[in-house]
Amino acid sequence: VQLQAFGGGLVQAGGSLRLSCAASARTFSSYVMGWFRQGPEKEREFVAAISWSGGNTHYADSVKGRFTISRDNAKNTVYLQMNSLKPEDTAVYYCAASTSSSIWTIRYDYWGQGTQVTVSS
């Protein structure tokens, strides 16, 4: 499975961005999809995950209420809508795919390259 994330950029605090991640897999709809991020001098951290159907999601506490993960299985794409952005959201954002059936999985099997999000104060 090849994953390509895009949509990052520079935005002011309080602004919005939408990230997209396109997958090559014909079986995209069978994967749990997640977004992760790695800020400057920080370890990679979980952001959000979505079930194969899109019916179940969960979020890191730091983004809950501000970010929304969604997917379009017909387009083999997962999205991350980011609103009310804060400088601490600055990071490289990665999408990932898991063969697990649970959105609570910590095991992701495929990773895309990152896309940089920078939030200025």
Short mmCIF file of C-alpha atoms in Angstrom, two decimals:
data_model
loop_
_atom_site.label_atom_id
_atom_site.label_comp_id
_atom_site.label_asym_id
_atom_site.label_seq_id
_atom_site.Cartn_x
_atom_site.Cartn_y
_atom_site.Cartn_z
CA VAL A 1 0.00 0.00 0.00
CA GLN A 2 1.38 3.36 -0.98
CA LEU A 3 0.16 6.45 0.83
CA GLN A 4 0.60 10.04 -0.32
CA ALA A 5 -0.25 12.85 2.07
CA PHE A 6 -0.65 16.43 0.96
CA GLY A 7 -2.36 19.66 1.90
CA GLY A 8 0.05 21.02 4.48
CA GLY A 9 1.21 24.59 4.57
CA LEU A 10 1.63 27.74 6.60
CA VAL A 11 -1.40 29.12 8.42
CA GLN A 12 -2.00 31.64 11.16
CA ALA A 13 -3.21 30.59 14.57
CA GLY A 14 -6.97 30.15 14.53
CA GLY A 15 -6.95 29.16 10.89
CA SER A 16 -7.84 25.91 9.15
CA LEU A 17 -6.24 23.36 6.85
CA ARG A 18 -7.43 20.13 5.35
CA LEU A 19 -4.95 17.33 4.82
CA SER A 20 -5.59 14.53 2.36
CA CYS A 21 -3.99 11.14 2.04
CA ALA A 22 -4.45 9.13 -1.14
CA ALA A 23 -3.91 5.37 -1.04
CA SER A 24 -2.96 3.05 -3.85
CA ALA A 25 -4.61 -0.05 -2.44
CA ARG A 26 -7.66 -1.47 -4.18
CA THR A 27 -8.63 -2.79 -0.75
CA PHE A 28 -8.41 0.65 0.87
CA SER A 29 -11.81 0.22 2.47
CA SER A 30 -10.51 -2.70 4.54
CA TYR A 31 -7.89 -0.63 6.36
CA VAL A 32 -8.14 1.36 9.54
CA MET A 33 -6.57 4.71 8.73
CA GLY A 34 -4.77 7.04 11.06
CA TRP A 35 -3.04 10.38 11.21
CA PHE A 36 0.08 10.99 13.27
CA ARG A 37 2.35 13.97 13.71
CA GLN A 38 5.88 14.76 14.79
CA GLY A 39 6.70 18.22 16.00
CA PRO A 40 10.14 19.79 16.25
CA GLU A 41 12.27 17.83 18.70
CA LYS A 42 9.27 15.71 19.68
CA GLU A 43 8.39 12.09 19.27
CA ARG A 44 5.75 11.03 16.80
CA GLU A 45 2.29 11.06 18.34
CA PHE A 46 -1.13 9.77 17.43
CA VAL A 47 -3.67 12.31 16.19
CA ALA A 48 -6.77 10.49 14.93
CA ALA A 49 -8.04 7.19 13.55
CA ILE A 50 -11.05 6.08 11.56
CA SER A 51 -12.59 2.68 10.99
CA TRP A 52 -12.82 1.06 7.58
CA SER A 53 -16.44 2.16 7.18
CA GLY A 54 -15.91 5.64 8.57
CA GLY A 55 -18.46 4.97 11.27
CA ASN A 56 -16.05 5.04 14.18
CA THR A 57 -13.36 7.56 15.00
CA HIS A 58 -11.17 8.52 17.88
CA TYR A 59 -8.86 11.41 18.60
CA ALA A 60 -5.98 12.47 20.76
CA ASP A 61 -7.19 14.72 23.58
CA SER A 62 -5.05 17.55 22.25
CA VAL A 63 -7.06 17.79 19.01
CA LYS A 64 -10.51 16.65 20.10
CA GLY A 65 -13.16 19.15 19.08
CA ARG A 66 -10.84 20.89 16.62
CA PHE A 67 -9.84 18.15 14.16
CA THR A 68 -12.07 15.82 12.18
CA ILE A 69 -10.95 12.67 10.40
CA SER A 70 -13.05 11.32 7.53
CA ARG A 71 -12.64 9.06 4.55
CA ASP A 72 -14.03 8.51 1.07
CA ASN A 73 -13.57 4.87 0.15
CA ALA A 74 -14.68 5.52 -3.42
CA LYS A 75 -11.71 7.85 -3.80
CA ASN A 76 -9.27 5.83 -1.66
CA THR A 77 -8.67 8.95 0.39
CA VAL A 78 -8.64 9.87 4.06
CA TYR A 79 -8.87 13.46 5.25
CA LEU A 80 -7.96 15.44 8.33
CA GLN A 81 -9.85 18.71 8.71
CA MET A 82 -7.97 20.91 11.15
CA ASN A 83 -9.71 23.94 12.62
CA SER A 84 -8.74 26.44 15.31
CA LEU A 85 -5.10 25.64 14.71
CA LYS A 86 -2.56 26.48 17.37
CA PRO A 87 1.20 26.99 17.14
CA GLU A 88 1.65 23.74 19.06
CA ASP A 89 -0.01 21.92 16.15
CA THR A 90 3.09 22.67 14.07
CA ALA A 91 4.46 19.33 12.93
CA VAL A 92 5.01 16.99 10.05
CA TYR A 93 1.77 15.06 9.62
CA TYR A 94 1.75 11.45 8.45
CA CYS A 95 -1.04 9.16 7.37
CA ALA A 96 -0.89 5.46 8.03
CA ALA A 97 -2.87 2.31 7.32
CA SER A 98 -3.48 -0.62 9.61
CA THR A 99 -4.69 -4.13 8.85
CA SER A 100 -6.13 -4.27 12.35
CA SER A 101 -9.88 -4.26 12.68
CA SER A 102 -9.83 -1.87 15.64
CA ILE A 103 -9.44 1.91 15.57
CA TRP A 104 -7.66 1.58 18.94
CA THR A 105 -4.80 -0.32 17.37
CA ILE A 106 -1.25 0.86 17.95
CA ARG A 107 0.04 -1.17 15.04
CA TYR A 108 0.15 0.54 11.68
CA ASP A 109 1.57 -1.37 8.75
CA TYR A 110 1.97 1.26 6.05
CA TRP A 111 3.09 4.87 6.25
CA GLY A 112 3.07 7.75 3.86
CA GLN A 113 5.58 10.52 3.60
CA GLY A 114 4.78 13.50 5.75
CA THR A 115 3.35 16.88 4.95
CA GLN A 116 4.49 19.92 6.89
CA VAL A 117 1.99 22.02 8.81
CA THR A 118 3.26 25.25 10.32
CA VAL A 119 1.03 27.43 12.49
CA SER A 120 2.27 30.94 13.16
CA SER A 121 1.28 32.88 16.25
#
